[in-house]
mmCIF file of C-alpha atoms in Angstrom:
data_model
loop_
_atom_site.group_PDB
_atom_site.id
_atom_site.type_symbol
_atom_site.label_atom_id
_atom_site.label_comp_id
_atom_site.label_asym_id
_atom_site.label_seq_id
_atom_site.Cartn_x
_atom_site.Cartn_y
_atom_site.Cartn_z
ATOM 1 C CA UNK A 1 -78.425 -12.433 -6.180
ATOM 2 C CA UNK A 2 -80.313 -9.538 -6.997
ATOM 3 C CA UNK A 3 -80.025 -7.600 -10.142
ATOM 4 C CA UNK A 4 -78.219 -4.650 -8.667
ATOM 5 C CA UNK A 5 -75.491 -7.020 -7.173
ATOM 6 C CA UNK A 6 -75.293 -8.798 -10.657
ATOM 7 C CA UNK A 7 -74.785 -5.447 -12.622
ATOM 8 C CA UNK A 8 -71.749 -4.393 -10.066
ATOM 9 C CA UNK A 9 -68.280 -5.335 -11.350
ATOM 10 C CA UNK A 10 -65.858 -7.238 -9.214
ATOM 11 C CA UNK A 11 -64.081 -4.709 -6.954
ATOM 12 C CA UNK A 12 -60.538 -6.162 -7.473
ATOM 13 C CA UNK A 13 -58.768 -2.923 -7.109
ATOM 14 C CA UNK A 14 -60.432 -1.781 -3.901
ATOM 15 C CA UNK A 15 -59.464 -5.004 -2.455
ATOM 16 C CA UNK A 16 -56.146 -4.978 -3.786
ATOM 17 C CA UNK A 17 -55.687 -1.416 -2.389
ATOM 18 C CA UNK A 18 -57.192 -2.560 1.207
ATOM 19 C CA UNK A 19 -55.546 -5.506 1.867
ATOM 20 C CA UNK A 20 -52.515 -6.203 -0.615
ATOM 21 C CA UNK A 21 -50.864 -2.988 -0.450
ATOM 22 C CA UNK A 22 -50.670 -2.630 3.187
ATOM 23 C CA UNK A 23 -49.084 -5.830 3.401
ATOM 24 C CA UNK A 24 -46.572 -5.078 0.848
ATOM 25 C CA UNK A 25 -45.768 -1.791 2.663
ATOM 26 C CA UNK A 26 -45.168 -3.813 5.916
ATOM 27 C CA UNK A 27 -42.949 -6.159 4.030
ATOM 28 C CA UNK A 28 -41.166 -3.247 2.725
ATOM 29 C CA UNK A 29 -40.632 -1.745 6.120
ATOM 30 C CA UNK A 30 -39.570 -5.169 7.883
ATOM 31 C CA UNK A 31 -37.208 -5.859 4.729
ATOM 32 C CA UNK A 32 -35.602 -2.415 5.281
ATOM 33 C CA UNK A 33 -35.334 -3.022 8.962
ATOM 34 C CA UNK A 34 -33.909 -6.400 8.839
ATOM 35 C CA UNK A 35 -31.400 -5.590 6.159
ATOM 36 C CA UNK A 36 -30.133 -2.340 7.914
ATOM 37 C CA UNK A 37 -29.704 -4.529 11.271
ATOM 38 C CA UNK A 38 -27.674 -7.184 9.082
ATOM 39 C CA UNK A 39 -25.714 -4.638 7.578
ATOM 40 C CA UNK A 40 -25.030 -2.941 10.727
ATOM 41 C CA UNK A 41 -23.993 -6.151 12.310
ATOM 42 C CA UNK A 42 -21.808 -6.848 9.426
ATOM 43 C CA UNK A 43 -20.133 -3.559 9.475
ATOM 44 C CA UNK A 44 -19.345 -3.874 13.163
ATOM 45 C CA UNK A 45 -17.852 -7.162 12.463
ATOM 46 C CA UNK A 46 -15.415 -5.751 9.766
ATOM 47 C CA UNK A 47 -14.599 -2.692 12.242
ATOM 48 C CA UNK A 48 -13.757 -4.966 14.948
ATOM 49 C CA UNK A 49 -11.781 -7.121 12.877
ATOM 50 C CA UNK A 50 -9.615 -4.160 11.988
ATOM 51 C CA UNK A 51 -9.520 -3.184 15.516
ATOM 52 C CA UNK A 52 -8.003 -6.710 16.232
ATOM 53 C CA UNK A 53 -5.600 -6.029 13.316
ATOM 54 C CA UNK A 54 -4.542 -2.767 14.962
ATOM 55 C CA UNK A 55 -4.233 -4.554 18.495
ATOM 56 C CA UNK A 56 -1.795 -6.929 17.051
ATOM 57 C CA UNK A 57 0.197 -4.045 15.271
ATOM 58 C CA UNK A 58 0.373 -2.709 18.812
ATOM 59 C CA UNK A 59 1.406 -5.767 20.300
ATOM 60 C CA UNK A 60 4.282 -6.359 17.680
ATOM 61 C CA UNK A 61 5.568 -2.902 17.912
ATOM 62 C CA UNK A 62 5.841 -3.194 21.515
ATOM 63 C CA UNK A 63 7.579 -6.357 21.218
ATOM 64 C CA UNK A 64 10.173 -4.897 19.010
ATOM 65 C CA UNK A 65 10.640 -1.759 21.227
ATOM 66 C CA UNK A 66 10.814 -3.296 24.679
ATOM 67 C CA UNK A 67 9.999 -6.931 24.692
ATOM 68 C CA UNK A 68 10.997 -7.683 28.302
ATOM 69 C CA UNK A 69 8.947 -5.149 29.898
ATOM 70 C CA UNK A 70 6.009 -5.575 27.282
ATOM 71 C CA UNK A 71 5.851 -9.121 28.283
ATOM 72 C CA UNK A 72 5.740 -8.142 31.952
ATOM 73 C CA UNK A 73 3.194 -5.583 31.458
ATOM 74 C CA UNK A 74 0.901 -8.202 29.549
ATOM 75 C CA UNK A 75 1.638 -10.685 32.479
ATOM 76 C CA UNK A 76 0.044 -8.516 34.595
ATOM 77 C CA UNK A 77 2.714 -6.920 36.583
ATOM 78 C CA UNK A 78 2.199 -3.776 38.336
ATOM 79 C CA UNK A 79 2.618 -0.851 36.219
ATOM 80 C CA UNK A 80 4.553 1.281 38.606
ATOM 81 C CA UNK A 81 7.008 -1.652 38.452
ATOM 82 C CA UNK A 82 7.249 -2.056 34.881
ATOM 83 C CA UNK A 83 7.453 1.825 34.127
ATOM 84 C CA UNK A 84 9.976 2.064 36.958
ATOM 85 C CA UNK A 85 13.227 2.259 34.575
ATOM 86 C CA UNK A 86 14.466 3.545 31.407
ATOM 87 C CA UNK A 87 13.244 0.501 29.438
ATOM 88 C CA UNK A 88 9.826 0.900 31.156
ATOM 89 C CA UNK A 89 9.855 4.502 30.306
ATOM 90 C CA UNK A 90 10.605 3.946 26.427
ATOM 91 C CA UNK A 91 7.677 1.049 26.349
ATOM 92 C CA UNK A 92 5.260 4.013 28.030
ATOM 93 C CA UNK A 93 6.443 6.508 25.226
ATOM 94 C CA UNK A 94 6.123 3.927 22.586
ATOM 95 C CA UNK A 95 2.617 3.059 23.652
ATOM 96 C CA UNK A 96 1.664 6.813 23.386
ATOM 97 C CA UNK A 97 3.227 7.207 20.083
ATOM 98 C CA UNK A 98 1.729 4.129 18.726
ATOM 99 C CA UNK A 99 -1.829 5.405 19.775
ATOM 100 C CA UNK A 100 -1.163 8.538 18.244
ATOM 101 C CA UNK A 101 -0.044 6.962 14.870
ATOM 102 C CA UNK A 102 -2.772 4.997 14.607
ATOM 103 C CA UNK A 103 -5.260 7.803 15.341
ATOM 104 C CA UNK A 104 -6.917 6.572 18.011
ATOM 105 C CA UNK A 105 -8.775 9.042 20.279
ATOM 106 C CA UNK A 106 -7.888 6.893 23.459
ATOM 107 C CA UNK A 107 -6.255 3.641 24.072
ATOM 108 C CA UNK A 108 -6.392 1.233 27.069
ATOM 109 C CA UNK A 109 -4.594 -2.126 27.800
ATOM 110 C CA UNK A 110 -6.130 -4.363 30.567
ATOM 111 C CA UNK A 111 -4.425 -7.198 32.486
ATOM 112 C CA UNK A 112 -6.274 -10.576 32.549
ATOM 113 C CA UNK A 113 -7.571 -9.467 36.263
ATOM 114 C CA UNK A 114 -9.041 -6.272 34.987
ATOM 115 C CA UNK A 115 -6.463 -3.760 35.957
ATOM 116 C CA UNK A 116 -5.691 -1.056 33.661
ATOM 117 C CA UNK A 117 -1.826 -1.467 32.762
ATOM 118 C CA UNK A 118 -1.585 1.474 30.190
ATOM 119 C CA UNK A 119 -4.071 4.345 29.269
ATOM 120 C CA UNK A 120 -3.430 7.248 27.269
ATOM 121 C CA UNK A 121 -5.086 8.965 30.183
ATOM 122 C CA UNK A 122 -2.112 8.377 32.881
ATOM 123 C CA UNK A 123 -4.479 8.883 35.538
ATOM 124 C CA UNK A 124 -6.347 5.721 34.990
ATOM 125 C CA UNK A 125 -3.013 3.459 34.988
ATOM 126 C CA UNK A 126 -3.398 0.916 37.898
ATOM 127 C CA UNK A 127 -7.058 1.197 38.157
ATOM 128 C CA UNK A 128 -9.398 -1.837 38.006
ATOM 129 C CA UNK A 129 -12.350 -1.634 35.512
ATOM 130 C CA UNK A 130 -13.996 -5.012 34.942
ATOM 131 C CA UNK A 131 -16.830 -3.608 32.709
ATOM 132 C CA UNK A 132 -19.231 -6.193 30.948
ATOM 133 C CA UNK A 133 -17.491 -5.620 27.483
ATOM 134 C CA UNK A 134 -14.268 -6.284 29.150
ATOM 135 C CA UNK A 135 -15.375 -9.482 30.850
ATOM 136 C CA UNK A 136 -16.812 -10.669 27.463
ATOM 137 C CA UNK A 137 -13.485 -9.968 25.724
ATOM 138 C CA UNK A 138 -11.293 -11.592 28.559
ATOM 139 C CA UNK A 139 -13.286 -14.457 29.617
ATOM 140 C CA UNK A 140 -15.220 -15.377 26.478
ATOM 141 C CA UNK A 141 -12.898 -13.870 23.670
ATOM 142 C CA UNK A 142 -15.818 -11.916 22.287
ATOM 143 C CA UNK A 143 -14.689 -8.750 20.706
ATOM 144 C CA UNK A 144 -17.396 -6.000 21.716
ATOM 145 C CA UNK A 145 -18.336 -2.422 20.557
ATOM 146 C CA UNK A 146 -19.790 -0.079 23.036
ATOM 147 C CA UNK A 147 -21.103 3.484 22.483
ATOM 148 C CA UNK A 148 -19.951 5.918 25.054
ATOM 149 C CA UNK A 149 -20.322 9.665 25.546
ATOM 150 C CA UNK A 150 -17.238 11.312 26.763
ATOM 151 C CA UNK A 151 -16.922 14.188 29.247
ATOM 152 C CA UNK A 152 -17.095 17.098 26.366
ATOM 153 C CA UNK A 153 -20.281 15.519 24.910
ATOM 154 C CA UNK A 154 -18.927 13.816 21.998
ATOM 155 C CA UNK A 155 -19.720 10.178 21.014
ATOM 156 C CA UNK A 156 -17.224 7.351 20.916
ATOM 157 C CA UNK A 157 -17.094 3.509 20.042
ATOM 158 C CA UNK A 158 -15.172 1.523 22.562
ATOM 159 C CA UNK A 159 -13.646 -1.582 20.826
ATOM 160 C CA UNK A 160 -12.618 -4.163 23.174
ATOM 161 C CA UNK A 161 -10.313 -6.886 21.534
ATOM 162 C CA UNK A 162 -8.602 -9.700 22.871
ATOM 163 C CA UNK A 163 -4.724 -10.447 22.338
ATOM 164 C CA UNK A 164 -3.430 -13.773 23.108
ATOM 165 C CA UNK A 165 -0.129 -14.071 25.054
ATOM 166 C CA UNK A 166 1.539 -17.238 24.282
ATOM 167 C CA UNK A 167 2.337 -19.100 27.708
ATOM 168 C CA UNK A 168 0.532 -16.469 29.454
ATOM 169 C CA UNK A 169 -2.606 -14.793 30.325
ATOM 170 C CA UNK A 170 -4.473 -12.724 27.632
ATOM 171 C CA UNK A 171 -4.480 -9.154 27.290
ATOM 172 C CA UNK A 172 -7.599 -6.843 26.551
ATOM 173 C CA UNK A 173 -6.924 -3.976 24.323
ATOM 174 C CA UNK A 174 -9.567 -1.244 24.127
ATOM 175 C CA UNK A 175 -9.533 1.330 21.326
ATOM 176 C CA UNK A 176 -11.554 4.353 21.040
ATOM 177 C CA UNK A 177 -12.884 5.446 18.000
ATOM 178 C CA UNK A 178 -15.119 8.549 16.822
ATOM 179 C CA UNK A 179 -18.421 7.517 16.007
ATOM 180 C CA UNK A 180 -18.235 9.304 12.655
ATOM 181 C CA UNK A 181 -15.810 6.699 11.556
ATOM 182 C CA UNK A 182 -18.122 3.802 12.104
ATOM 183 C CA UNK A 183 -21.228 5.705 11.129
ATOM 184 C CA UNK A 184 -19.783 6.472 7.861
ATOM 185 C CA UNK A 185 -19.162 2.645 7.112
ATOM 186 C CA UNK A 186 -22.654 1.809 8.508
ATOM 187 C CA UNK A 187 -24.371 4.305 6.613
ATOM 188 C CA UNK A 188 -22.846 2.938 3.223
ATOM 189 C CA UNK A 189 -23.303 -0.652 4.245
ATOM 190 C CA UNK A 190 -26.833 -0.113 5.136
ATOM 191 C CA UNK A 191 -27.963 1.856 2.308
ATOM 192 C CA UNK A 192 -26.230 -0.562 -0.008
ATOM 193 C CA UNK A 193 -28.037 -3.513 1.648
ATOM 194 C CA UNK A 194 -31.401 -2.259 2.230
ATOM 195 C CA UNK A 195 -31.766 0.065 -0.981
ATOM 196 C CA UNK A 196 -31.732 -2.424 -3.488
ATOM 197 C CA UNK A 197 -34.234 -4.725 -2.307
ATOM 198 C CA UNK A 198 -36.421 -1.757 -1.222
ATOM 199 C CA UNK A 199 -36.272 -0.383 -4.853
ATOM 200 C CA UNK A 200 -37.182 -3.864 -6.274
ATOM 201 C CA UNK A 201 -39.978 -4.390 -3.799
ATOM 202 C CA UNK A 202 -41.540 -0.700 -4.762
ATOM 203 C CA UNK A 203 -41.238 -1.584 -8.318
ATOM 204 C CA UNK A 204 -43.026 -4.774 -7.920
ATOM 205 C CA UNK A 205 -45.628 -3.195 -6.037
ATOM 206 C CA UNK A 206 -45.955 -0.368 -8.604
ATOM 207 C CA UNK A 207 -46.158 -3.314 -11.423
ATOM 208 C CA UNK A 208 -49.053 -5.252 -9.687
ATOM 209 C CA UNK A 209 -50.963 -1.875 -9.051
ATOM 210 C CA UNK A 210 -50.455 -1.056 -12.767
ATOM 211 C CA UNK A 211 -51.645 -4.732 -13.693
ATOM 212 C CA UNK A 212 -54.574 -4.602 -11.178
ATOM 213 C CA UNK A 213 -55.746 -1.365 -12.606
ATOM 214 C CA UNK A 214 -55.745 -2.601 -16.110
ATOM 215 C CA UNK A 215 -57.651 -5.746 -14.933
ATOM 216 C CA UNK A 216 -60.069 -3.801 -13.057
ATOM 217 C CA UNK A 217 -60.807 -1.540 -16.365
ATOM 218 C CA UNK A 218 -61.402 -4.774 -18.427
ATOM 219 C CA UNK A 219 -63.772 -6.086 -15.683
ATOM 220 C CA UNK A 220 -65.731 -2.848 -15.469
ATOM 221 C CA UNK A 221 -66.115 -2.919 -19.259
ATOM 222 C CA UNK A 222 -67.233 -6.479 -19.332
ATOM 223 C CA UNK A 223 -69.581 -5.813 -16.583
ATOM 224 C CA UNK A 224 -70.986 -2.806 -18.405
ATOM 225 C CA UNK A 225 -71.195 -5.051 -21.769
ATOM 226 C CA UNK A 226 -73.063 -7.663 -19.635
ATOM 227 C CA UNK A 227 -75.633 -5.066 -18.080
ATOM 228 C CA UNK A 228 -76.318 -3.413 -21.404
ATOM 229 C CA UNK A 229 -77.127 -6.983 -23.110
ATOM 230 C CA UNK A 230 -79.437 -7.826 -20.407
ATOM 231 C CA UNK A 231 -80.966 -4.320 -20.488
ATOM 232 C CA UNK A 232 -81.776 -4.964 -24.105
ATOM 233 C CA UNK A 233 -83.057 -8.542 -23.330
ATOM 234 C CA UNK A 234 -85.444 -7.012 -20.933
ATOM 235 C CA UNK A 235 -86.827 -4.457 -23.780
ATOM 236 C CA UNK A 236 -87.447 -7.434 -25.992
ATOM 237 C CA UNK A 237 -88.905 -10.184 -23.726
ATOM 238 C CA UNK A 238 -91.697 -9.954 -21.309
ATOM 239 C CA UNK A 239 -91.034 -10.045 -17.634
ATOM 240 C CA UNK A 240 -92.597 -13.658 -17.436
ATOM 241 C CA UNK A 241 -90.289 -14.722 -19.982
#
């Protein structure tokens, strides 16, 4: 070890800024991303739970309004046959009214085979639509959220939920919600879940930085003192000594 390297203080602060701080920043970003993803999944689960309860409300309301025709519709009977009489028209009107009262942008009801038994867009009634989200709900009972862009350019969430039919085939109800409703919930959940850990990690990083800076000042002062003592000894002793 030469004299020059001996006089130099250990570069604790420089090494901390080069290696530790970038690692902490990466950890901060990963923590925020993972927490945000978890919060989104949690919020979607809550929202799907609400959609399931709305579907059950529709089921109960239709059972009271037109029980026989509602059961026929859920069993997969052709919509033209179900809506062909006065009770069927009552069921059709009640479904439209219920969708409006629940403030749904759009509502569809599918049979187990994938045919649309009811839609707020009457032209879609009787059509087949076996989308992946429908299959997940009908065959696996997995509620799903799908982002869709409407013809007018607005963004909507399609929520597919399964409603069991005692003694018959299950029926899938698809509810459309504006993106703003779910996004507001996601933002609140994400900020609450990711913000607190991020603030704590930033505070920890700042505290560690202050501690390392204080340690570096102490190291520098001690190195300067050692260098000064060595210089005094060099003046008092000969080079051989």
